[in-house]
mmCIF file of C-alpha atoms in Angstrom:
data_model
loop_
_atom_site.group_PDB
_atom_site.id
_atom_site.type_symbol
_atom_site.label_atom_id
_atom_site.label_comp_id
_atom_site.label_asym_id
_atom_site.label_seq_id
_atom_site.Cartn_x
_atom_site.Cartn_y
_atom_site.Cartn_z
ATOM 1 C CA MET A 13 30.068 91.667 1.687
ATOM 2 C CA PRO A 14 32.359 90.805 -1.030
ATOM 3 C CA THR A 15 35.546 92.433 -0.903
ATOM 4 C CA VAL A 16 37.552 94.268 -3.627
ATOM 5 C CA ASP A 17 40.519 96.772 -4.417
ATOM 6 C CA LEU A 18 39.512 100.056 -5.086
ATOM 7 C CA ALA A 19 42.529 101.344 -7.340
ATOM 8 C CA PHE A 20 43.567 105.072 -7.315
ATOM 9 C CA ARG A 21 45.228 106.671 -10.233
ATOM 10 C CA LEU A 22 48.269 109.056 -8.786
ATOM 11 C CA MET A 23 50.193 111.505 -10.153
ATOM 12 C CA GLY A 24 53.370 112.752 -8.181
ATOM 13 C CA SER A 25 56.898 111.875 -8.585
ATOM 14 C CA ARG A 26 58.484 109.648 -5.743
ATOM 15 C CA ILE A 27 57.191 108.274 -2.806
ATOM 16 C CA PRO A 28 59.785 106.325 0.221
ATOM 17 C CA VAL A 29 60.208 102.194 -0.044
ATOM 18 C CA ASP A 30 59.118 102.464 3.710
ATOM 19 C CA HIS A 31 55.895 104.556 3.056
ATOM 20 C CA GLY A 32 53.231 102.407 5.225
ATOM 21 C CA TYR A 33 52.951 104.098 7.987
ATOM 22 C CA ALA A 34 53.278 107.678 6.426
ATOM 23 C CA LEU A 35 50.807 106.972 3.899
ATOM 24 C CA TYR A 36 48.496 105.699 6.157
ATOM 25 C CA ALA A 37 48.129 108.685 8.147
ATOM 26 C CA ALA A 38 47.732 110.873 5.465
ATOM 27 C CA ILE A 39 44.883 108.407 4.273
ATOM 28 C CA ASN A 40 43.388 108.867 7.660
ATOM 29 C CA ARG A 41 43.294 112.960 7.536
ATOM 30 C CA VAL A 42 41.331 112.607 4.231
ATOM 31 C CA VAL A 43 39.003 109.117 5.647
ATOM 32 C CA PRO A 44 39.284 109.146 9.496
ATOM 33 C CA GLU A 45 37.346 105.975 9.416
ATOM 34 C CA LEU A 46 40.832 103.964 8.211
ATOM 35 C CA HIS A 47 41.858 104.783 11.713
ATOM 36 C CA ASP A 48 40.354 101.750 13.556
ATOM 37 C CA ALA A 49 38.955 99.968 10.581
ATOM 38 C CA GLN A 50 39.714 96.372 11.201
ATOM 39 C CA ASP A 51 38.838 95.136 7.301
ATOM 40 C CA ILE A 52 40.371 97.398 5.506
ATOM 41 C CA GLY A 53 43.856 97.006 3.816
ATOM 42 C CA VAL A 54 46.167 99.142 2.148
ATOM 43 C CA HIS A 55 48.518 97.838 -0.557
ATOM 44 C CA PRO A 56 52.139 99.296 -0.669
ATOM 45 C CA ILE A 57 52.607 101.181 -3.946
ATOM 46 C CA ARG A 58 54.678 99.845 -6.530
ATOM 47 C CA GLY A 59 57.316 101.886 -8.634
ATOM 48 C CA ARG A 60 61.020 101.777 -9.337
ATOM 49 C CA PHE A 61 63.348 101.704 -6.768
ATOM 50 C CA ASP A 62 66.359 104.917 -7.141
ATOM 51 C CA GLY A 63 68.826 103.966 -5.267
ATOM 52 C CA ASN A 64 67.704 106.440 -2.389
ATOM 53 C CA GLY A 65 65.611 105.267 -0.488
ATOM 54 C CA CYS A 66 62.800 106.103 -2.686
ATOM 55 C CA LEU A 67 60.579 104.935 -5.558
ATOM 56 C CA VAL A 68 59.687 106.433 -8.647
ATOM 57 C CA LEU A 69 56.109 106.842 -9.476
ATOM 58 C CA SER A 70 55.176 105.462 -12.974
ATOM 59 C CA PRO A 71 51.868 105.658 -15.026
ATOM 60 C CA THR A 72 50.951 101.679 -13.783
ATOM 61 C CA SER A 73 51.402 103.331 -10.371
ATOM 62 C CA ARG A 74 48.160 103.351 -7.769
ATOM 63 C CA LEU A 75 46.433 103.865 -4.717
ATOM 64 C CA ILE A 76 44.868 100.633 -3.895
ATOM 65 C CA VAL A 77 42.667 100.192 -0.718
ATOM 66 C CA ARG A 78 41.279 96.640 0.016
ATOM 67 C CA ALA A 79 37.855 96.783 1.286
ATOM 68 C CA PRO A 80 34.456 95.069 1.785
ATOM 69 C CA ASP A 81 31.993 96.725 -1.059
ATOM 70 C CA ASP A 82 29.726 98.146 1.342
ATOM 71 C CA ARG A 83 32.723 101.138 2.150
ATOM 72 C CA ILE A 84 33.683 101.954 -1.102
ATOM 73 C CA ARG A 85 31.883 105.317 -0.667
ATOM 74 C CA GLU A 86 34.209 106.148 2.091
ATOM 75 C CA PHE A 87 37.462 105.940 -0.001
ATOM 76 C CA LEU A 88 35.804 108.071 -3.144
ATOM 77 C CA LYS A 89 37.019 111.244 -0.998
ATOM 78 C CA LEU A 90 40.341 110.749 -1.584
ATOM 79 C CA ALA A 91 39.763 111.632 -5.269
ATOM 80 C CA GLY A 92 41.240 114.809 -6.254
ATOM 81 C CA LYS A 93 42.908 115.453 -3.053
ATOM 82 C CA THR A 94 46.570 115.951 -2.766
ATOM 83 C CA LEU A 95 48.051 113.505 0.018
ATOM 84 C CA GLU A 96 51.629 114.640 1.355
ATOM 85 C CA VAL A 97 54.114 111.038 2.735
ATOM 86 C CA ASP A 98 57.335 112.249 4.363
ATOM 87 C CA GLY A 99 57.332 115.239 2.079
ATOM 88 C CA ASN A 100 56.753 113.511 -0.833
ATOM 89 C CA ARG A 101 53.003 114.878 -2.727
ATOM 90 C CA PHE A 102 50.787 113.629 -5.012
ATOM 91 C CA GLN A 103 47.372 114.071 -6.579
ATOM 92 C CA VAL A 104 45.454 110.655 -6.415
ATOM 93 C CA GLY A 105 43.147 110.587 -9.403
ATOM 94 C CA VAL A 106 39.899 108.406 -10.415
ATOM 95 C CA PRO A 107 39.590 104.695 -8.634
ATOM 96 C CA GLU A 108 38.696 101.452 -10.458
ATOM 97 C CA VAL A 109 37.304 98.951 -8.365
ATOM 98 C CA ARG A 110 38.593 95.532 -9.108
ATOM 99 C CA ALA A 111 37.415 92.205 -8.198
ATOM 100 C CA LEU A 112 39.576 89.851 -6.430
ATOM 101 C CA ARG A 113 40.371 87.337 -8.246
ATOM 102 C CA PRO A 114 41.724 83.858 -7.121
ATOM 103 C CA ALA A 115 44.953 82.286 -7.579
ATOM 104 C CA ALA A 116 46.624 79.388 -6.852
ATOM 105 C CA ALA A 117 50.002 80.871 -5.527
ATOM 106 C CA LEU A 118 49.421 84.789 -3.470
ATOM 107 C CA SER A 119 52.699 86.890 -2.093
ATOM 108 C CA ALA A 120 52.741 89.967 0.447
ATOM 109 C CA ARG A 121 55.921 92.057 0.572
ATOM 110 C CA LEU A 122 55.727 92.509 4.423
ATOM 111 C CA VAL A 123 53.531 90.680 6.688
ATOM 112 C CA THR A 124 54.198 90.919 10.755
ATOM 113 C CA ILE A 125 52.966 89.023 13.438
ATOM 114 C CA LYS A 126 53.743 90.347 16.802
ATOM 115 C CA GLY A 127 56.483 88.816 19.053
ATOM 116 C CA PHE A 128 57.969 86.510 15.979
ATOM 117 C CA MET A 129 61.008 88.097 14.629
ATOM 118 C CA ALA A 130 62.841 84.702 13.208
ATOM 119 C CA THR A 131 62.376 82.644 10.381
ATOM 120 C CA GLU A 132 61.039 79.752 11.895
ATOM 121 C CA PRO A 133 59.137 80.828 14.352
ATOM 122 C CA PHE A 134 57.178 83.405 12.210
ATOM 123 C CA ILE A 135 56.291 80.729 9.854
ATOM 124 C CA GLU A 136 54.823 78.349 12.732
ATOM 125 C CA ALA A 137 53.094 81.316 13.670
ATOM 126 C CA ALA A 138 51.540 82.424 10.162
ATOM 127 C CA LYS A 139 50.531 78.798 9.597
ATOM 128 C CA ARG A 140 48.279 78.504 12.985
ATOM 129 C CA GLN A 141 46.448 81.958 11.153
ATOM 130 C CA LEU A 142 45.955 79.788 8.141
ATOM 131 C CA GLU A 143 44.347 76.983 10.451
ATOM 132 C CA THR A 144 42.366 79.774 12.098
ATOM 133 C CA MET A 145 40.685 80.796 9.344
ATOM 134 C CA GLY A 146 40.428 77.302 7.917
ATOM 135 C CA VAL A 147 42.599 77.808 4.947
ATOM 136 C CA THR A 148 44.817 75.240 3.497
ATOM 137 C CA ALA A 149 48.583 77.138 2.082
ATOM 138 C CA ALA A 150 52.372 75.877 1.806
ATOM 139 C CA LEU A 151 54.070 78.697 3.201
ATOM 140 C CA GLN A 152 57.684 80.186 2.014
ATOM 141 C CA SER A 153 59.218 83.348 3.753
ATOM 142 C CA GLY A 154 61.427 84.811 1.741
ATOM 143 C CA GLU A 155 63.159 88.344 3.012
ATOM 144 C CA ARG A 156 63.294 89.480 6.013
ATOM 145 C CA ARG A 157 62.319 93.162 5.835
ATOM 146 C CA THR A 158 61.747 96.128 8.526
ATOM 147 C CA PHE A 159 59.801 98.951 8.442
ATOM 148 C CA GLN A 160 59.573 102.458 10.407
ATOM 149 C CA ILE A 161 56.608 103.565 13.206
ATOM 150 C CA LYS A 162 57.189 106.781 13.999
ATOM 151 C CA ASP A 163 60.444 106.113 16.360
ATOM 152 C CA LYS A 164 59.996 102.203 16.029
ATOM 153 C CA GLN A 165 61.433 99.704 13.754
ATOM 154 C CA VAL A 166 59.055 96.895 12.770
ATOM 155 C CA VAL A 167 60.285 93.502 11.693
ATOM 156 C CA GLY A 168 58.522 91.371 9.378
ATOM 157 C CA PHE A 169 58.882 89.069 6.291
ATOM 158 C CA GLU A 170 58.287 88.238 2.841
ATOM 159 C CA LEU A 171 55.683 85.609 2.575
ATOM 160 C CA LEU A 172 54.236 83.384 -0.308
ATOM 161 C CA ALA A 173 51.519 81.411 -0.234
ATOM 162 C CA SER A 174 50.884 78.489 -2.127
ATOM 163 C CA GLU A 175 49.022 75.826 -3.463
ATOM 164 C CA LEU A 176 45.808 77.408 -2.382
ATOM 165 C CA ASP A 177 42.246 76.472 -4.202
ATOM 166 C CA ALA A 178 39.957 79.086 -4.966
ATOM 167 C CA GLU A 179 37.920 79.492 -1.986
ATOM 168 C CA ASP A 180 41.157 79.654 -0.097
ATOM 169 C CA SER A 181 42.920 82.377 -1.832
ATOM 170 C CA ILE A 182 39.786 84.496 -1.863
ATOM 171 C CA LYS A 183 39.870 84.113 1.845
ATOM 172 C CA LEU A 184 43.286 84.519 2.466
ATOM 173 C CA GLN A 185 43.168 88.070 0.119
ATOM 174 C CA GLU A 186 40.043 89.275 2.288
ATOM 175 C CA ILE A 187 41.621 88.218 5.484
ATOM 176 C CA GLY A 188 45.031 88.517 5.496
ATOM 177 C CA ILE A 189 47.948 87.368 7.768
ATOM 178 C CA GLY A 190 49.540 89.222 10.889
ATOM 179 C CA GLY A 191 48.611 92.913 11.273
ATOM 180 C CA ARG A 192 49.215 96.149 10.192
ATOM 181 C CA ARG A 193 47.402 95.446 7.308
ATOM 182 C CA ARG A 194 46.146 99.879 7.000
ATOM 183 C CA MET A 195 49.913 100.337 6.749
ATOM 184 C CA GLY A 196 50.635 97.974 3.777
ATOM 185 C CA CYS A 197 51.361 94.684 5.823
ATOM 186 C CA GLY A 198 49.950 91.175 5.003
ATOM 187 C CA VAL A 199 48.028 92.266 1.963
ATOM 188 C CA PHE A 200 48.551 88.919 -0.656
ATOM 189 C CA VAL A 201 48.278 89.658 -4.172
ATOM 190 C CA GLU A 202 48.365 87.201 -7.064
ATOM 191 C CA VAL A 203 52.179 85.944 -7.772
ATOM 192 C CA ARG A 204 53.883 84.553 -11.159
ATOM 193 C CA SER A 205 55.306 81.321 -10.674
ATOM 194 C CA ASP A 206 58.580 83.371 -11.250
ATOM 195 C CA ASP A 207 58.698 84.927 -8.604
ATOM 196 C CA LYS A 208 58.671 82.211 -6.289
ATOM 197 C CA LYS A 209 62.332 81.692 -7.071
ATOM 198 C CA THR A 210 62.773 84.817 -4.783
ATOM 199 C CA LEU A 211 61.561 82.776 -2.340
ATOM 200 C CA SER A 212 63.606 81.320 0.514
ATOM 201 C CA LYS A 213 61.806 77.231 1.265
ATOM 202 C CA GLU A 214 61.228 76.981 4.931
#
C-alpha cells in the first residue's frame, strides 16, 4: 500500500521541544492501534523555539502521521480531539492527505539506533540498514541529540541522506532508519541544499 502523510492543523500555543514520547502517549490514548504499529511514523511537530525548552506553535505547525493509506481511517479519530502533551493542551483540526514526493536529499531531525551512541559506529550501523532495505545514499551525521522516554535519556543524531534516486527516496521515507518512529525518530523529509551546511561530513 502507498504510504502518505496525514497532516492535521493544530490550535494551541506551545509544545515542549522534547515531545516525542509524550506526543506518542497522547495520540495512543485516542488511537490505541498506534501502540504496536510498526508501519507508522509520527513527525516531530515544528514551531519557533522560545528559549525555555518549548516550541511556539504557528499557523503552519502540523501534527503529521506517516502511514500506509489503508490505515488513514484509524487516525481520522484525532480530528476535533484535544491532546495534552506534558501539560500543554492543543486541539487537533481537520487533516489533509499528502503524497510522499521523491527528493534527492532527505533529513531526519533525530535517528536512534539501539547500542550506537558514537558518531562513526552510528553511521556504519545506518549504512547497514540502508543496505538491508536496498537503498543507495550518502549519509552525513549532524547534531547529537537526546530525548526523554519516561526516566530514560535516549541518544541519537540528526541525519542527512543524499544522492538518492526517486525510488530509493520514497522507500527511505516509507521505512526510515532506526527505531522509535512513532515517537518522531527516523522520519525523513525533504531538505533544501542550504540545509546540508548544518551537517558535518562523515
